[in-house]
mmCIF file of C-alpha atoms in Angstrom:
data_model
loop_
_atom_site.group_PDB
_atom_site.id
_atom_site.type_symbol
_atom_site.label_atom_id
_atom_site.label_comp_id
_atom_site.label_asym_id
_atom_site.label_seq_id
_atom_site.Cartn_x
_atom_site.Cartn_y
_atom_site.Cartn_z
ATOM 1 C CA CYS A 13 17.839 -3.180 14.361
ATOM 2 C CA GLU A 14 14.982 -1.410 15.350
ATOM 3 C CA ALA A 15 14.516 2.603 14.874
ATOM 4 C CA THR A 16 12.866 4.042 18.112
ATOM 5 C CA GLY A 17 13.200 7.504 17.651
ATOM 6 C CA LEU A 18 15.116 10.322 16.152
ATOM 7 C CA ILE A 19 18.234 12.129 17.247
ATOM 8 C CA GLU A 20 18.158 15.984 17.170
ATOM 9 C CA ARG A 21 20.581 18.649 17.626
ATOM 10 C CA ASN A 22 20.549 22.089 17.043
ATOM 11 C CA GLY A 23 17.294 21.937 15.335
ATOM 12 C CA ARG A 24 18.135 19.563 13.100
ATOM 13 C CA VAL A 25 17.817 15.634 12.921
ATOM 14 C CA ALA A 26 21.269 14.008 13.338
ATOM 15 C CA GLY A 27 20.343 10.375 12.964
ATOM 16 C CA VAL A 28 18.235 7.274 14.240
ATOM 17 C CA ARG A 29 18.458 6.025 18.070
ATOM 18 C CA ALA A 30 17.989 1.834 17.969
ATOM 19 C CA ARG A 31 17.797 -1.069 19.344
ATOM 20 C CA ALA A 32 20.193 -3.731 18.350
ATOM 21 C CA GLY A 33 20.800 -7.032 20.640
ATOM 22 C CA GLY A 34 19.038 -5.812 23.017
ATOM 23 C CA GLU A 35 21.171 -2.507 23.428
ATOM 24 C CA GLU A 36 20.387 1.199 22.884
ATOM 25 C CA VAL A 37 22.461 2.341 20.141
ATOM 26 C CA GLU A 38 22.658 5.852 18.393
ATOM 27 C CA ILE A 39 23.617 6.230 14.540
ATOM 28 C CA ALA A 40 24.570 9.311 13.138
ATOM 29 C CA ALA A 41 23.736 10.453 9.681
ATOM 30 C CA ALA A 42 24.080 13.590 7.265
ATOM 31 C CA LEU A 43 20.817 12.230 5.927
ATOM 32 C CA THR A 44 17.763 10.151 8.097
ATOM 33 C CA VAL A 45 15.132 8.632 5.290
ATOM 34 C CA ALA A 46 12.345 7.208 7.164
ATOM 35 C CA ALA A 47 10.927 4.174 5.082
ATOM 36 C CA ASP A 48 9.181 2.608 7.911
ATOM 37 C CA GLY A 49 5.885 2.511 6.120
ATOM 38 C CA ARG A 50 2.417 3.440 6.974
ATOM 39 C CA HIS A 51 2.817 3.151 11.108
ATOM 40 C CA SER A 52 6.462 5.107 10.985
ATOM 41 C CA VAL A 53 7.917 5.388 14.315
ATOM 42 C CA LEU A 54 10.363 8.039 12.643
ATOM 43 C CA ARG A 55 7.306 10.314 10.961
ATOM 44 C CA GLN A 56 5.608 10.136 14.520
ATOM 45 C CA ALA A 57 9.144 11.052 16.380
ATOM 46 C CA ALA A 58 9.274 14.019 13.749
ATOM 47 C CA GLY A 59 6.004 15.635 14.517
ATOM 48 C CA LEU A 60 5.113 15.914 11.238
ATOM 49 C CA GLU A 61 1.470 16.882 10.150
ATOM 50 C CA VAL A 62 -0.582 14.030 8.837
ATOM 51 C CA ILE A 63 -3.982 14.684 6.165
ATOM 52 C CA ASP A 64 -6.084 11.169 6.878
ATOM 53 C CA LEU A 65 -8.232 10.641 3.838
ATOM 54 C CA GLY A 66 -9.924 7.662 5.305
ATOM 55 C CA ALA A 67 -10.701 4.263 4.250
ATOM 56 C CA PRO A 68 -14.030 2.157 4.621
ATOM 57 C CA MET A 69 -12.366 -1.129 5.051
ATOM 58 C CA ASP A 70 -9.242 -3.430 6.321
ATOM 59 C CA VAL A 71 -8.446 -6.183 4.422
ATOM 60 C CA LEU A 72 -7.169 -9.937 5.835
ATOM 61 C CA TRP A 73 -4.316 -11.363 4.043
ATOM 62 C CA LEU A 74 -4.205 -15.150 3.817
ATOM 63 C CA ARG A 75 -2.326 -17.716 1.807
ATOM 64 C CA VAL A 76 -3.961 -20.827 -0.275
ATOM 65 C CA SER A 77 -2.448 -23.310 -1.861
ATOM 66 C CA LYS A 78 -2.062 -23.542 -5.991
ATOM 67 C CA GLN A 79 -3.567 -26.324 -8.151
ATOM 68 C CA PRO A 80 -3.303 -27.268 -11.995
ATOM 69 C CA GLY A 81 -6.506 -25.881 -13.419
ATOM 70 C CA ASP A 82 -7.139 -22.731 -11.505
ATOM 71 C CA PRO A 83 -6.963 -19.108 -13.504
ATOM 72 C CA ALA A 84 -4.037 -18.335 -15.128
ATOM 73 C CA GLU A 85 -4.102 -14.492 -13.855
ATOM 74 C CA SER A 86 -5.245 -12.561 -10.648
ATOM 75 C CA PHE A 87 -8.548 -11.654 -10.325
ATOM 76 C CA GLY A 88 -11.368 -10.446 -7.970
ATOM 77 C CA ARG A 89 -14.481 -11.858 -6.872
ATOM 78 C CA PHE A 90 -17.274 -10.019 -5.025
ATOM 79 C CA ASP A 91 -21.119 -10.128 -3.955
ATOM 80 C CA ALA A 92 -22.904 -8.672 -1.572
ATOM 81 C CA GLY A 93 -21.155 -7.372 1.503
ATOM 82 C CA ARG A 94 -17.959 -9.426 0.307
ATOM 83 C CA LEU A 95 -15.034 -9.100 -1.714
ATOM 84 C CA LEU A 96 -11.852 -11.497 -2.218
ATOM 85 C CA VAL A 97 -8.791 -10.504 -4.347
ATOM 86 C CA GLN A 98 -6.544 -13.231 -5.468
ATOM 87 C CA ILE A 99 -3.104 -12.627 -6.595
ATOM 88 C CA ASP A 100 -1.343 -15.379 -8.208
ATOM 89 C CA ARG A 101 2.082 -15.562 -6.262
ATOM 90 C CA GLY A 102 3.224 -18.454 -8.745
ATOM 91 C CA ASP A 103 2.601 -21.654 -6.379
ATOM 92 C CA TYR A 104 0.076 -19.857 -4.386
ATOM 93 C CA TRP A 105 -2.712 -17.525 -4.109
ATOM 94 C CA GLN A 106 -2.171 -14.674 -1.955
ATOM 95 C CA CYS A 107 -5.669 -13.698 -0.965
ATOM 96 C CA ALA A 108 -7.459 -10.019 0.242
ATOM 97 C CA PHE A 109 -10.427 -10.677 1.989
ATOM 98 C CA VAL A 110 -11.891 -7.557 2.066
ATOM 99 C CA ILE A 111 -14.027 -6.580 5.609
ATOM 100 C CA ALA A 112 -15.760 -3.040 6.746
ATOM 101 C CA LYS A 113 -13.456 -0.952 8.733
ATOM 102 C CA GLY A 114 -13.280 -1.704 12.111
ATOM 103 C CA SER A 115 -15.587 -5.303 12.073
ATOM 104 C CA PHE A 116 -12.333 -7.785 12.544
ATOM 105 C CA ASP A 117 -13.364 -8.203 16.078
ATOM 106 C CA ALA A 118 -16.747 -9.443 14.679
ATOM 107 C CA VAL A 119 -15.485 -11.828 12.233
ATOM 108 C CA ARG A 120 -13.050 -13.341 14.269
ATOM 109 C CA GLU A 121 -16.101 -13.955 17.038
ATOM 110 C CA ARG A 122 -17.744 -16.064 14.241
ATOM 111 C CA GLY A 123 -14.741 -18.297 14.116
ATOM 112 C CA VAL A 124 -12.009 -19.198 11.352
ATOM 113 C CA ASP A 125 -14.766 -21.851 9.916
ATOM 114 C CA ALA A 126 -17.091 -18.966 9.187
ATOM 115 C CA LEU A 127 -14.206 -17.131 7.419
ATOM 116 C CA ARG A 128 -13.526 -20.277 5.359
ATOM 117 C CA ALA A 129 -16.564 -20.920 4.234
ATOM 118 C CA GLU A 130 -17.115 -17.362 3.173
ATOM 119 C CA ILE A 131 -14.101 -17.689 1.229
ATOM 120 C CA ALA A 132 -15.539 -21.041 -0.192
ATOM 121 C CA ARG A 133 -18.960 -19.501 -0.951
ATOM 122 C CA LEU A 134 -16.778 -16.536 -3.081
ATOM 123 C CA ALA A 135 -14.638 -18.290 -4.687
ATOM 124 C CA PRO A 136 -15.604 -22.122 -5.168
ATOM 125 C CA HIS A 137 -12.967 -23.475 -6.652
ATOM 126 C CA LEU A 138 -11.086 -23.060 -3.318
ATOM 127 C CA ALA A 139 -13.425 -24.518 -1.210
ATOM 128 C CA GLY A 140 -11.617 -27.781 -1.078
ATOM 129 C CA ARG A 141 -8.044 -25.512 0.177
ATOM 130 C CA VAL A 142 -9.522 -23.700 2.717
ATOM 131 C CA SER A 143 -8.933 -25.730 5.472
ATOM 132 C CA GLU A 144 -5.220 -24.496 4.974
ATOM 133 C CA LEU A 145 -6.451 -21.505 7.136
ATOM 134 C CA LYS A 146 -5.625 -23.438 10.743
ATOM 135 C CA THR A 147 -6.076 -20.636 13.036
ATOM 136 C CA TRP A 148 -6.251 -16.897 13.255
ATOM 137 C CA ASP A 149 -2.514 -17.457 13.099
ATOM 138 C CA ASP A 150 -3.075 -17.745 9.462
ATOM 139 C CA VAL A 151 -4.612 -14.567 8.845
ATOM 140 C CA LYS A 152 -2.809 -11.114 8.771
ATOM 141 C CA LEU A 153 -5.565 -8.041 9.793
ATOM 142 C CA LEU A 154 -4.061 -4.765 7.454
ATOM 143 C CA THR A 155 -5.663 -2.202 8.530
ATOM 144 C CA VAL A 156 -6.357 0.094 5.645
ATOM 145 C CA ALA A 157 -5.074 3.573 5.844
ATOM 146 C CA VAL A 158 -4.981 6.375 3.174
ATOM 147 C CA ASP A 159 -3.076 9.748 4.360
ATOM 148 C CA ARG A 160 -0.539 11.879 2.936
ATOM 149 C CA LEU A 161 2.134 14.099 4.869
ATOM 150 C CA LYS A 162 1.902 17.797 4.434
ATOM 151 C CA ARG A 163 5.276 18.157 4.426
ATOM 152 C CA TRP A 164 7.461 15.558 3.751
ATOM 153 C CA HIS A 165 10.718 16.529 5.384
ATOM 154 C CA ARG A 166 12.974 18.667 8.076
ATOM 155 C CA PRO A 167 16.667 19.265 8.121
ATOM 156 C CA GLY A 168 18.188 16.411 8.111
ATOM 157 C CA LEU A 169 15.084 13.815 7.684
ATOM 158 C CA LEU A 170 13.140 12.888 4.633
ATOM 159 C CA CYS A 171 10.286 10.837 4.912
ATOM 160 C CA ILE A 172 9.146 8.258 1.543
ATOM 161 C CA GLY A 173 7.138 5.859 0.828
ATOM 162 C CA ASP A 174 4.281 4.459 2.864
ATOM 163 C CA ALA A 175 5.875 6.868 5.806
ATOM 164 C CA ALA A 176 4.852 10.204 3.713
ATOM 165 C CA HIS A 177 1.800 8.558 2.028
ATOM 166 C CA ALA A 178 0.070 5.651 2.823
ATOM 167 C CA MET A 179 -1.762 3.546 0.387
ATOM 168 C CA SER A 180 -4.633 1.634 0.111
ATOM 169 C CA PRO A 181 -4.424 -1.881 -1.101
ATOM 170 C CA VAL A 182 -6.125 -1.203 -4.070
ATOM 171 C CA GLY A 183 -4.223 -1.551 -7.414
ATOM 172 C CA GLY A 184 -1.388 -2.850 -4.720
ATOM 173 C CA VAL A 185 0.777 0.234 -5.771
ATOM 174 C CA GLY A 186 1.970 1.361 -2.627
ATOM 175 C CA ILE A 187 5.602 -0.822 -3.381
ATOM 176 C CA ASN A 188 5.398 0.956 -6.929
ATOM 177 C CA LEU A 189 5.426 4.298 -5.277
ATOM 178 C CA ALA A 190 7.707 3.711 -2.570
ATOM 179 C CA ILE A 191 10.444 2.614 -5.203
ATOM 180 C CA GLN A 192 10.015 5.243 -7.562
ATOM 181 C CA ASP A 193 10.174 7.659 -4.523
ATOM 182 C CA ALA A 194 13.716 6.031 -3.419
ATOM 183 C CA VAL A 195 14.911 6.305 -7.094
ATOM 184 C CA ALA A 196 13.592 10.307 -7.316
ATOM 185 C CA ALA A 197 15.403 10.997 -4.185
ATOM 186 C CA ALA A 198 18.565 9.327 -5.006
ATOM 187 C CA ASN A 199 17.998 11.731 -8.782
ATOM 188 C CA ILE A 200 17.673 14.739 -6.148
ATOM 189 C CA LEU A 201 20.152 14.194 -3.656
ATOM 190 C CA SER A 202 23.080 12.133 -4.649
ATOM 191 C CA GLY A 203 24.548 15.241 -5.649
ATOM 192 C CA PRO A 204 24.172 17.784 -2.782
ATOM 193 C CA LEU A 205 25.139 14.721 -0.218
ATOM 194 C CA ALA A 206 28.234 14.142 -2.022
ATOM 195 C CA ARG A 207 29.599 17.972 -1.884
ATOM 196 C CA GLY A 208 28.521 17.873 2.127
ATOM 197 C CA LEU A 209 26.536 20.672 1.084
ATOM 198 C CA LEU A 210 22.489 19.027 1.677
ATOM 199 C CA ARG A 211 20.086 21.866 2.165
ATOM 200 C CA ASN A 212 16.415 21.658 3.185
ATOM 201 C CA THR A 213 15.073 23.383 -0.444
ATOM 202 C CA ASP A 214 16.723 19.849 -1.657
ATOM 203 C CA LEU A 215 14.428 17.809 0.379
ATOM 204 C CA ALA A 216 11.605 20.141 -0.594
ATOM 205 C CA ARG A 217 12.746 18.990 -4.457
ATOM 206 C CA VAL A 218 11.731 15.501 -3.581
ATOM 207 C CA GLN A 219 8.048 16.278 -1.868
ATOM 208 C CA ALA A 220 7.667 18.621 -4.905
ATOM 209 C CA ARG A 221 8.608 15.713 -7.464
ATOM 210 C CA ARG A 222 6.757 13.274 -5.980
ATOM 211 C CA LEU A 223 3.450 14.359 -4.567
ATOM 212 C CA PHE A 224 1.404 15.097 -7.851
ATOM 213 C CA PRO A 225 2.122 11.081 -8.486
ATOM 214 C CA ALA A 226 1.291 10.502 -4.856
ATOM 215 C CA ARG A 227 -2.195 12.727 -4.784
ATOM 216 C CA VAL A 228 -3.633 11.539 -7.741
ATOM 217 C CA THR A 229 -3.340 7.965 -7.180
ATOM 218 C CA GLN A 230 -4.807 8.464 -3.629
ATOM 219 C CA GLY A 231 -7.406 10.327 -5.237
ATOM 220 C CA VAL A 232 -8.034 7.278 -7.806
ATOM 221 C CA GLN A 233 -8.216 5.314 -4.543
ATOM 222 C CA VAL A 234 -10.494 7.249 -2.733
ATOM 223 C CA ALA A 235 -12.787 7.277 -5.618
ATOM 224 C CA ALA A 236 -12.766 3.379 -5.491
ATOM 225 C CA HIS A 237 -13.310 3.359 -1.714
ATOM 226 C CA THR A 238 -16.220 5.735 -2.205
ATOM 227 C CA ARG A 239 -18.415 4.474 -5.439
ATOM 228 C CA LEU A 240 -17.481 0.403 -5.213
ATOM 229 C CA ILE A 241 -16.043 -1.061 -2.010
ATOM 230 C CA ALA A 242 -17.896 0.764 0.520
ATOM 231 C CA PRO A 243 -21.689 0.305 -1.581
ATOM 232 C CA LEU A 244 -20.262 -3.380 -1.954
ATOM 233 C CA LEU A 245 -19.552 -3.945 1.814
ATOM 234 C CA ALA A 246 -22.739 -2.347 2.531
ATOM 235 C CA ALA A 247 -25.302 -4.070 -0.163
ATOM 236 C CA LYS A 248 -27.742 -6.585 1.336
ATOM 237 C CA GLY A 249 -29.064 -8.078 -1.822
ATOM 238 C CA PRO A 250 -28.320 -8.636 -5.781
ATOM 239 C CA ILE A 251 -25.425 -6.481 -7.287
ATOM 240 C CA LYS A 252 -23.835 -5.774 -10.225
ATOM 241 C CA ALA A 253 -20.750 -4.513 -11.545
ATOM 242 C CA PRO A 254 -20.087 -0.744 -11.813
ATOM 243 C CA PHE A 255 -20.368 0.709 -15.498
ATOM 244 C CA PRO A 256 -16.621 1.187 -15.639
ATOM 245 C CA LEU A 257 -15.851 -2.430 -15.045
ATOM 246 C CA ARG A 258 -18.318 -3.640 -17.306
ATOM 247 C CA LEU A 259 -16.565 -1.270 -19.897
ATOM 248 C CA LEU A 260 -13.392 -3.206 -19.002
ATOM 249 C CA GLN A 261 -14.889 -6.612 -19.504
ATOM 250 C CA TRP A 262 -16.566 -5.234 -23.108
ATOM 251 C CA PHE A 263 -13.840 -3.565 -24.605
ATOM 252 C CA PRO A 264 -10.693 -5.588 -23.340
ATOM 253 C CA MET A 265 -8.110 -3.116 -24.967
ATOM 254 C CA LEU A 266 -9.147 -0.390 -22.576
ATOM 255 C CA ARG A 267 -7.366 -2.681 -19.894
ATOM 256 C CA ARG A 268 -4.159 -1.109 -21.022
ATOM 257 C CA ILE A 269 -4.661 2.006 -19.386
ATOM 258 C CA PRO A 270 -5.439 0.689 -15.395
ATOM 259 C CA ALA A 271 -2.626 -1.481 -16.652
ATOM 260 C CA ARG A 272 -0.150 1.226 -17.218
ATOM 261 C CA LEU A 273 -1.421 3.446 -14.350
ATOM 262 C CA ILE A 274 -0.838 0.265 -11.860
ATOM 263 C CA GLY A 275 2.308 -1.216 -13.215
ATOM 264 C CA LEU A 276 4.061 1.954 -14.422
ATOM 265 C CA GLY A 277 2.693 4.853 -12.340
ATOM 266 C CA VAL A 278 1.514 8.421 -13.010
ATOM 267 C CA ARG A 279 5.202 9.772 -12.996
ATOM 268 C CA PRO A 280 7.500 6.866 -13.647
ATOM 269 C CA GLU A 281 11.098 7.516 -12.024
ATOM 270 C CA HIS A 282 14.557 6.085 -13.768
ATOM 271 C CA VAL A 283 17.808 6.522 -12.015
ATOM 272 C CA ARG A 284 19.665 10.244 -14.008
ATOM 273 C CA SER A 285 21.826 10.793 -11.210
ATOM 274 C CA ALA A 286 25.004 12.493 -12.568
ATOM 275 C CA GLU A 287 27.288 9.913 -10.549
ATOM 276 C CA THR A 288 25.524 7.085 -12.449
ATOM 277 C CA ARG A 289 26.043 9.094 -16.086
#
């Protein structure tokens, strides 16, 4: 069912209003966890203050089939004003075509044929497959936002994942942090919930635990936006890889550092609740 708003009683959140099977329903809860993403309905309904860090780009997501002879790993290709990231999904490539913030209408006006030609120029090995993008229905716009809540909770309500801290697609770490938020919340809140003694200070502990990795990760993403992606999208002539990327090319062992930060995160979480032990 679809959450549409919050139930509030005596100054605390007591559950959600939702739509199920065409009918309005109310679902009571001792704790409501808002995990409904960067456009969180529940975050908005709670009136929580958002700190907007900005982003210079949007992303067009699309799928292209994978064939024998394709590269064996995920990678990115860039040129002046254009950036394409290919993510290996087994039997197909999930592709992120990066565009300047707010430029989707202009891209769409040029037509899907122009988009196919851009992709083929960036990734010649896909030239014979871009025809798989038949209409704009095969292209999904991700409006990139990087923001976080000043406070992630109210009595009876906790926001986690993108609802608490919307991440850029840079690094593909949004799902990692969301799952780690959930594990940390389970570790901290399972005991108080089991005893029926959940306090607002318990919710504050979850934010205190997860705020540092969210801030560090967003800081890295904003730096990548400012120093790499924005200049790339604005470039008109020949470009070369930024110095940090060239270092990774020259010294492959260094790739373990960003791989660990992206794969495991700044503060990895493990299930440690007393009930589990």
